[in-house]
XYZ file of N, CA, C and O in Angstrom:
564
model
N 34.344 32.079 9.364
C 33.264 31.170 9.113
C 33.061 30.235 10.280
O 34.014 29.823 10.913
N 31.826 29.865 10.496
C 31.484 29.009 11.610
C 31.095 27.628 11.101
O 30.337 27.491 10.150
N 31.597 26.594 11.703
C 31.249 25.222 11.318
C 29.924 24.846 11.956
O 29.655 25.169 13.100
N 29.091 24.186 11.179
C 27.791 23.739 11.690
C 27.713 22.227 11.618
O 28.407 21.584 10.842
N 26.824 21.681 12.423
C 26.644 20.239 12.440
C 25.197 19.943 12.090
O 24.277 20.453 12.712
N 25.018 19.132 11.064
C 23.688 18.699 10.654
C 23.253 17.545 11.548
O 24.073 16.878 12.160
N 21.971 17.303 11.616
C 21.462 16.225 12.454
C 21.811 14.846 11.943
O 21.755 13.869 12.661
N 22.197 14.714 10.666
C 22.444 13.403 10.095
C 23.919 13.103 9.863
O 24.314 11.958 9.837
N 24.729 14.090 9.618
C 26.145 13.862 9.344
C 26.921 15.105 9.766
O 26.382 16.193 9.834
N 28.188 14.908 10.021
C 28.984 16.062 10.401
C 29.246 16.916 9.169
O 29.567 16.418 8.101
N 29.089 18.206 9.322
C 29.237 19.142 8.209
C 30.200 20.237 8.645
O 30.067 20.785 9.728
N 31.141 20.525 7.790
C 32.089 21.588 8.065
C 31.981 22.611 6.950
O 32.148 22.273 5.780
N 31.694 23.837 7.315
C 31.568 24.935 6.360
C 30.537 24.639 5.273
O 30.722 24.985 4.124
N 29.462 23.957 5.629
C 28.377 23.711 4.687
C 28.561 22.496 3.801
O 27.709 22.185 3.005
N 29.684 21.770 3.882
C 29.922 20.609 3.036
C 30.026 19.362 3.915
O 30.637 19.391 4.979
N 29.432 18.236 3.471
C 29.535 17.018 4.270
C 30.965 16.495 4.286
O 31.720 16.682 3.343
N 31.312 15.858 5.378
C 32.664 15.315 5.485
C 32.809 14.102 4.572
O 31.838 13.549 4.073
N 34.036 13.687 4.342
C 34.305 12.558 3.454
C 33.728 11.267 4.028
O 33.251 10.416 3.286
N 33.759 11.132 5.347
C 33.211 9.922 5.968
C 31.706 9.841 5.783
O 31.156 8.782 5.512
N 31.016 10.968 5.891
C 29.567 10.970 5.723
C 29.178 10.739 4.276
O 28.108 10.211 3.999
N 30.023 11.114 3.337
C 29.708 10.961 1.923
C 29.644 9.497 1.507
O 28.823 9.121 0.689
N 30.500 8.657 2.036
C 30.464 7.242 1.652
C 29.730 6.381 2.679
O 29.354 5.250 2.368
N 29.506 6.887 3.866
C 28.848 6.088 4.890
C 27.333 5.986 4.663
O 26.744 4.932 4.904
N 26.712 7.031 4.170
C 25.259 7.003 3.953
C 24.843 5.960 2.922
O 23.931 5.166 3.187
N 25.487 5.876 1.739
C 25.101 4.818 0.800
C 25.387 3.412 1.339
O 24.645 2.472 1.051
N 26.431 3.275 2.136
C 26.747 1.978 2.723
C 25.660 1.557 3.709
O 25.221 0.396 3.704
N 25.204 2.471 4.525
C 24.142 2.162 5.480
C 22.845 1.837 4.753
O 22.121 0.906 5.132
N 22.540 2.566 3.688
C 21.341 2.259 2.903
C 21.435 0.876 2.274
O 20.445 0.139 2.230
N 22.607 0.499 1.778
C 22.789 -0.843 1.206
C 22.612 -1.923 2.273
O 22.002 -2.971 2.017
N 23.114 -1.668 3.474
C 22.941 -2.626 4.572
C 21.471 -2.741 4.954
O 20.974 -3.843 5.247
N 20.735 -1.638 4.941
C 19.303 -1.687 5.242
C 18.527 -2.450 4.177
O 17.567 -3.162 4.496
N 18.929 -2.343 2.918
C 18.280 -3.110 1.848
C 18.543 -4.604 2.039
O 17.633 -5.435 1.922
N 19.774 -4.958 2.359
C 20.106 -6.366 2.628
C 19.340 -6.857 3.853
O 18.838 -7.989 3.876
N 19.223 -6.004 4.850
C 18.478 -6.368 6.054
C 17.002 -6.590 5.740
O 16.358 -7.449 6.346
N 16.453 -5.849 4.797
C 15.057 -6.059 4.393
C 14.879 -7.443 3.789
O 13.889 -8.137 4.068
N 15.840 -7.898 2.975
C 15.769 -9.249 2.418
C 15.891 -10.309 3.508
O 15.182 -11.317 3.491
N 16.779 -10.076 4.469
C 16.972 -11.050 5.548
C 15.730 -11.148 6.423
O 15.283 -12.248 6.769
N 15.143 -10.009 6.776
C 13.942 -10.059 7.618
C 12.782 -10.693 6.871
O 11.990 -11.428 7.471
N 12.659 -10.449 5.567
C 11.603 -11.104 4.803
C 11.804 -12.607 4.782
O 10.841 -13.372 4.928
N 13.044 -13.053 4.607
C 13.310 -14.494 4.606
C 12.897 -15.122 5.938
O 12.292 -16.200 5.965
N 13.200 -14.454 7.040
C 12.800 -14.979 8.353
C 11.285 -14.936 8.528
O 10.691 -15.860 9.106
N 10.643 -13.879 8.034
C 9.187 -13.783 8.156
C 8.499 -14.877 7.348
O 7.526 -15.472 7.811
N 9.005 -15.150 6.144
C 8.419 -16.207 5.312
C 8.685 -17.570 5.950
O 7.817 -18.448 5.944
N 9.856 -17.739 6.528
C 10.203 -19.017 7.154
C 9.304 -19.320 8.348
O 8.850 -20.453 8.522
N 9.018 -18.317 9.154
C 8.219 -18.530 10.360
C 6.735 -18.212 10.177
O 5.977 -18.237 11.143
N 6.295 -17.930 8.961
C 4.886 -17.616 8.738
C 3.959 -18.800 9.032
O 2.912 -18.618 9.639
N 4.304 -20.022 8.656
C 3.376 -21.133 8.929
C 3.548 -21.775 10.315
O 3.432 -22.989 10.460
N 3.820 -20.999 11.336
C 3.962 -21.566 12.677
C 2.596 -21.856 13.287
O 1.593 -21.230 12.958
N 2.591 -22.804 14.187
C 1.356 -23.231 14.848
C 1.551 -23.255 16.351
O 2.640 -23.547 16.839
N 0.490 -22.932 17.069
C 0.399 -23.177 18.506
C -0.636 -24.278 18.669
O -1.830 -24.035 18.520
N -0.159 -25.478 18.948
C -1.063 -26.616 18.981
C -1.536 -26.913 17.571
O -0.743 -27.188 16.685
N -2.840 -26.866 17.356
C -3.375 -27.099 16.020
C -3.883 -25.819 15.367
O -4.518 -25.871 14.318
N -3.588 -24.674 15.958
C -4.062 -23.391 15.446
C -2.906 -22.638 14.790
O -1.843 -22.469 15.388
N -3.142 -22.178 13.570
C -2.135 -21.374 12.884
C -1.993 -20.022 13.553
O -2.975 -19.345 13.845
N -0.754 -19.619 13.826
C -0.495 -18.360 14.518
C 0.651 -17.637 13.807
O 1.815 -17.841 14.142
N 0.345 -16.815 12.804
C 1.398 -16.159 12.016
C 1.968 -14.916 12.715
O 1.710 -13.783 12.311
N 2.741 -15.124 13.755
C 3.316 -14.002 14.493
C 4.267 -13.186 13.622
O 4.326 -11.964 13.738
N 4.986 -13.848 12.718
C 5.921 -13.106 11.868
C 5.189 -12.164 10.919
O 5.723 -11.122 10.546
N 3.965 -12.505 10.532
C 3.184 -11.602 9.698
C 2.833 -10.322 10.420
O 2.853 -9.233 9.851
N 2.513 -10.446 11.700
C 2.159 -9.265 12.497
C 3.406 -8.434 12.801
O 3.351 -7.203 12.832
N 4.536 -9.085 13.007
C 5.776 -8.370 13.320
C 6.414 -7.718 12.099
O 7.338 -6.910 12.253
N 5.929 -8.042 10.897
C 6.511 -7.466 9.680
C 6.336 -5.951 9.636
O 7.221 -5.238 9.168
N 5.219 -5.441 10.124
C 4.969 -4.004 10.106
C 5.952 -3.210 10.948
O 6.606 -2.284 10.439
N 6.078 -3.526 12.244
C 7.052 -2.774 13.055
C 8.494 -2.910 12.568
O 9.253 -1.942 12.617
N 8.853 -4.086 12.064
C 10.214 -4.269 11.555
C 10.447 -3.393 10.329
O 11.490 -2.737 10.208
N 9.478 -3.330 9.435
C 9.639 -2.489 8.244
C 9.611 -1.006 8.587
O 10.283 -0.211 7.935
N 8.845 -0.629 9.600
C 8.881 0.768 10.046
C 10.271 1.110 10.577
O 10.802 2.192 10.306
N 10.885 0.192 11.301
C 12.245 0.430 11.802
C 13.246 0.539 10.652
O 14.187 1.345 10.718
N 13.069 -0.253 9.601
C 13.953 -0.140 8.438
C 13.785 1.218 7.757
O 14.763 1.843 7.344
N 12.548 1.690 7.643
C 12.289 3.004 7.046
C 12.868 4.111 7.932
O 13.452 5.074 7.433
N 12.734 3.962 9.244
C 13.329 4.946 10.157
C 14.849 4.971 10.032
O 15.473 6.028 10.118
N 15.450 3.800 9.847
C 16.889 3.737 9.640
C 17.311 4.448 8.372
O 18.306 5.172 8.352
N 16.547 4.267 7.305
C 16.854 4.965 6.051
C 16.638 6.464 6.206
O 17.383 7.268 5.642
N 15.632 6.856 6.970
C 15.365 8.287 7.182
C 16.461 8.940 8.013
O 16.754 10.122 7.846
N 17.079 8.185 8.909
C 18.151 8.758 9.726
C 19.396 9.048 8.899
O 20.215 9.871 9.276
N 19.530 8.375 7.767
C 20.684 8.594 6.899
C 20.399 9.672 5.864
O 21.257 10.490 5.557
N 19.182 9.680 5.334
C 18.828 10.624 4.285
C 17.396 11.095 4.487
O 16.522 10.305 4.835
N 17.155 12.358 4.250
C 15.819 12.925 4.385
C 14.993 12.764 3.111
O 13.829 13.129 3.099
N 15.589 12.227 2.053
C 14.879 12.052 0.790
C 13.830 10.957 0.915
O 14.056 9.920 1.528
N 12.686 11.187 0.304
C 11.606 10.206 0.347
C 11.994 8.941 -0.393
O 11.647 7.834 0.032
N 12.714 9.062 -1.477
C 13.139 7.890 -2.241
C 14.033 6.979 -1.407
O 13.959 5.751 -1.523
N 14.858 7.547 -0.565
C 15.720 6.735 0.296
C 14.908 5.982 1.336
O 15.256 4.864 1.713
N 13.810 6.573 1.785
C 12.955 5.874 2.750
C 12.251 4.686 2.099
O 11.923 3.718 2.768
N 12.030 4.740 0.795
C 11.363 3.645 0.087
C 12.294 2.482 -0.242
O 11.813 1.397 -0.577
N 13.609 2.661 -0.182
C 14.543 1.616 -0.602
C 14.366 0.298 0.169
O 14.219 -0.751 -0.466
N 14.380 0.287 1.512
C 14.179 -0.999 2.195
C 12.801 -1.595 1.938
O 12.649 -2.808 1.811
N 11.806 -0.746 1.822
C 10.450 -1.216 1.567
C 10.331 -1.806 0.159
O 9.657 -2.817 -0.040
N 10.996 -1.197 -0.819
C 10.996 -1.731 -2.181
C 11.720 -3.077 -2.234
O 11.276 -3.998 -2.932
N 12.814 -3.209 -1.498
C 13.531 -4.487 -1.453
C 12.671 -5.560 -0.801
O 12.623 -6.707 -1.271
N 11.965 -5.202 0.274
C 11.081 -6.154 0.943
C 9.959 -6.604 0.002
O 9.642 -7.783 -0.080
N 9.380 -5.663 -0.745
C 8.306 -5.981 -1.679
C 8.808 -6.861 -2.818
O 8.138 -7.823 -3.216
N 9.983 -6.550 -3.340
C 10.565 -7.379 -4.394
C 10.805 -8.804 -3.895
O 10.495 -9.776 -4.584
N 11.352 -8.938 -2.699
C 11.564 -10.255 -2.127
C 10.259 -11.007 -1.901
O 10.178 -12.220 -2.107
N 9.217 -10.288 -1.475
C 7.911 -10.913 -1.290
C 7.387 -11.455 -2.614
O 6.865 -12.571 -2.669
N 7.521 -10.676 -3.685
C 7.050 -11.135 -4.991
C 7.843 -12.333 -5.490
O 7.291 -13.232 -6.121
N 9.134 -12.367 -5.206
C 9.948 -13.525 -5.581
C 9.503 -14.760 -4.793
O 9.384 -15.855 -5.358
N 9.232 -14.592 -3.511
C 8.784 -15.720 -2.694
C 7.389 -16.191 -3.081
O 7.050 -17.360 -2.894
N 6.569 -15.313 -3.619
C 5.206 -15.678 -4.005
C 5.159 -16.336 -5.381
O 4.143 -16.927 -5.736
N 6.223 -16.236 -6.158
C 6.229 -16.842 -7.491
C 6.810 -18.251 -7.417
O 7.432 -18.641 -6.435
N 6.603 -19.019 -8.486
C 7.092 -20.399 -8.509
C 8.567 -20.429 -8.870
O 9.051 -19.617 -9.651
N 9.238 -21.398 -8.304
C 10.644 -21.598 -8.600
C 10.818 -22.525 -9.784
O 9.847 -22.934 -10.435
N 12.059 -22.917 -10.087
C 12.297 -23.778 -11.249
C 11.668 -25.170 -11.100
O 11.308 -25.792 -12.079
N 11.507 -25.640 -9.885
C 10.901 -26.945 -9.666
C 9.410 -26.863 -9.408
O 8.758 -27.877 -9.132
N 8.839 -25.682 -9.479
C 7.416 -25.508 -9.236
C 7.079 -25.259 -7.776
O 5.910 -25.212 -7.412
N 8.086 -25.099 -6.931
C 7.845 -24.843 -5.516
C 7.468 -23.388 -5.285
O 7.982 -22.490 -5.940
N 6.569 -23.180 -4.321
C 6.152 -21.836 -3.934
C 6.400 -21.696 -2.435
O 5.985 -22.549 -1.653
N 7.089 -20.631 -2.037
C 7.411 -20.447 -0.623
C 6.227 -19.915 0.168
O 6.112 -20.169 1.361
N 5.351 -19.146 -0.480
C 4.190 -18.570 0.192
C 2.922 -19.223 -0.351
O 2.669 -19.201 -1.554
N 2.145 -19.787 0.534
C 0.900 -20.432 0.119
C -0.161 -19.377 -0.175
O -0.057 -18.223 0.243
N -1.193 -19.782 -0.871
C -2.299 -18.872 -1.191
C -3.349 -18.975 -0.100
O -4.385 -19.618 -0.267
N -3.072 -18.347 1.033
C -4.040 -18.352 2.129
C -3.993 -17.017 2.858
O -3.299 -16.084 2.458
N -4.719 -16.934 3.943
C -4.880 -15.676 4.668
C -3.588 -15.219 5.331
O -3.392 -14.025 5.547
N -2.691 -16.140 5.639
C -1.440 -15.741 6.285
C -0.539 -14.944 5.345
O 0.136 -14.000 5.754
N -0.557 -15.307 4.065
C 0.225 -14.562 3.082
C -0.340 -13.161 2.898
O 0.407 -12.184 2.791
N -1.662 -13.060 2.868
C -2.296 -11.742 2.752
C -1.984 -10.900 3.988
O -1.721 -9.705 3.889
N -1.999 -11.547 5.166
C -1.659 -10.836 6.402
C -0.223 -10.332 6.362
O 0.049 -9.192 6.753
N 0.703 -11.161 5.882
C 2.103 -10.737 5.778
C 2.238 -9.555 4.821
O 2.930 -8.579 5.130
N 1.574 -9.612 3.674
C 1.650 -8.513 2.718
C 1.030 -7.241 3.290
O 1.623 -6.159 3.210
N -0.144 -7.362 3.884
C -0.837 -6.198 4.436
C -0.051 -5.581 5.594
O 0.187 -4.380 5.623
N 0.358 -6.406 6.543
C 1.080 -5.883 7.722
C 2.493 -5.438 7.379
O 3.068 -4.616 8.087
N 3.073 -5.980 6.324
C 4.424 -5.585 5.944
C 4.482 -4.299 5.156
O 5.496 -3.608 5.174
N 3.391 -3.948 4.454
C 3.420 -2.758 3.608
C 2.638 -1.571 4.156
O 3.094 -0.433 4.041
N 1.484 -1.811 4.729
C 0.616 -0.692 5.110
C 1.219 0.181 6.221
O 1.263 1.407 6.065
N 1.690 -0.364 7.339
C 2.232 0.531 8.380
C 3.411 1.393 7.923
O 3.411 2.602 8.184
N 4.417 0.846 7.203
C 5.489 1.743 6.760
C 5.031 2.759 5.714
O 5.509 3.889 5.699
N 4.078 2.382 4.851
C 3.574 3.340 3.870
C 2.789 4.459 4.543
O 2.883 5.621 4.130
N 2.040 4.127 5.577
C 1.324 5.162 6.329
C 2.328 6.078 7.020
O 2.162 7.305 7.030
N 3.390 5.511 7.584
C 4.420 6.335 8.224
C 5.074 7.274 7.215
O 5.262 8.462 7.501
N 5.422 6.770 6.032
C 6.043 7.619 5.013
C 5.073 8.706 4.569
O 5.460 9.866 4.401
N 3.793 8.352 4.410
C 2.794 9.337 4.008
C 2.681 10.450 5.048
O 2.655 11.634 4.707
N 2.630 10.072 6.313
C 2.521 11.075 7.373
C 3.785 11.929 7.440
O 3.719 13.142 7.630
N 4.947 11.306 7.267
C 6.209 12.043 7.326
C 6.323 13.040 6.167
O 6.738 14.185 6.359
N 5.927 12.621 4.981
C 6.025 13.497 3.813
C 5.016 14.628 3.905
O 5.309 15.772 3.550
N 3.826 14.347 4.403
C 2.759 15.349 4.456
C 2.584 15.935 5.845
O 1.497 16.402 6.173
N 3.619 15.938 6.655
C 3.493 16.458 8.015
C 3.179 17.943 8.025
O 2.539 18.441 8.947
N 3.593 18.676 7.008
C 3.271 20.106 6.928
C 1.790 20.332 6.686
O 1.223 21.317 7.150
N 1.136 19.411 5.995
C -0.294 19.544 5.744
C -1.103 19.359 7.017
O -2.136 19.993 7.202
N -0.656 18.467 7.883
C -1.409 18.179 9.097
C -1.222 19.250 10.161
O -2.067 19.434 11.016
N -0.108 19.955 10.135
C 0.158 20.928 11.199
C -0.431 22.310 10.892
O -0.428 23.162 11.753
N -0.917 22.549 9.706
C -1.437 23.871 9.341
C -2.868 24.085 9.789
O -3.372 25.178 9.739
N -3.555 23.081 10.195
C -4.971 23.211 10.528
C -5.196 23.774 11.859
O -4.766 23.972 12.786
């Protein structure tokens, strides 16, 4: 028998090694935690100003950061559900930040910057996942 190596984990005789079996869920858990951390930083820096003009740079950077999180999940697992894990954590955190706390405080204001953060944080990674899942449809033409 010949040992083969998969692109994502070392495989011997068709079975994943013990290290790859526990390392993939650990990396996915770290990516989910990283999604919460990046959202916290994006919400924190969303109301930044240059002079007297609002400049939500963190809202624009949310898209590339979330695409990198999805790419990280894809490098561990080829399953579509695994690619959605960091994005689902980011969305859950966004909804928590948009709701009122026990004292009535809201972390995200109801203005265009919040909409920009939501749009830029979700649309680019969802488009990437859509293209990745349906890549066979695009190449047949």
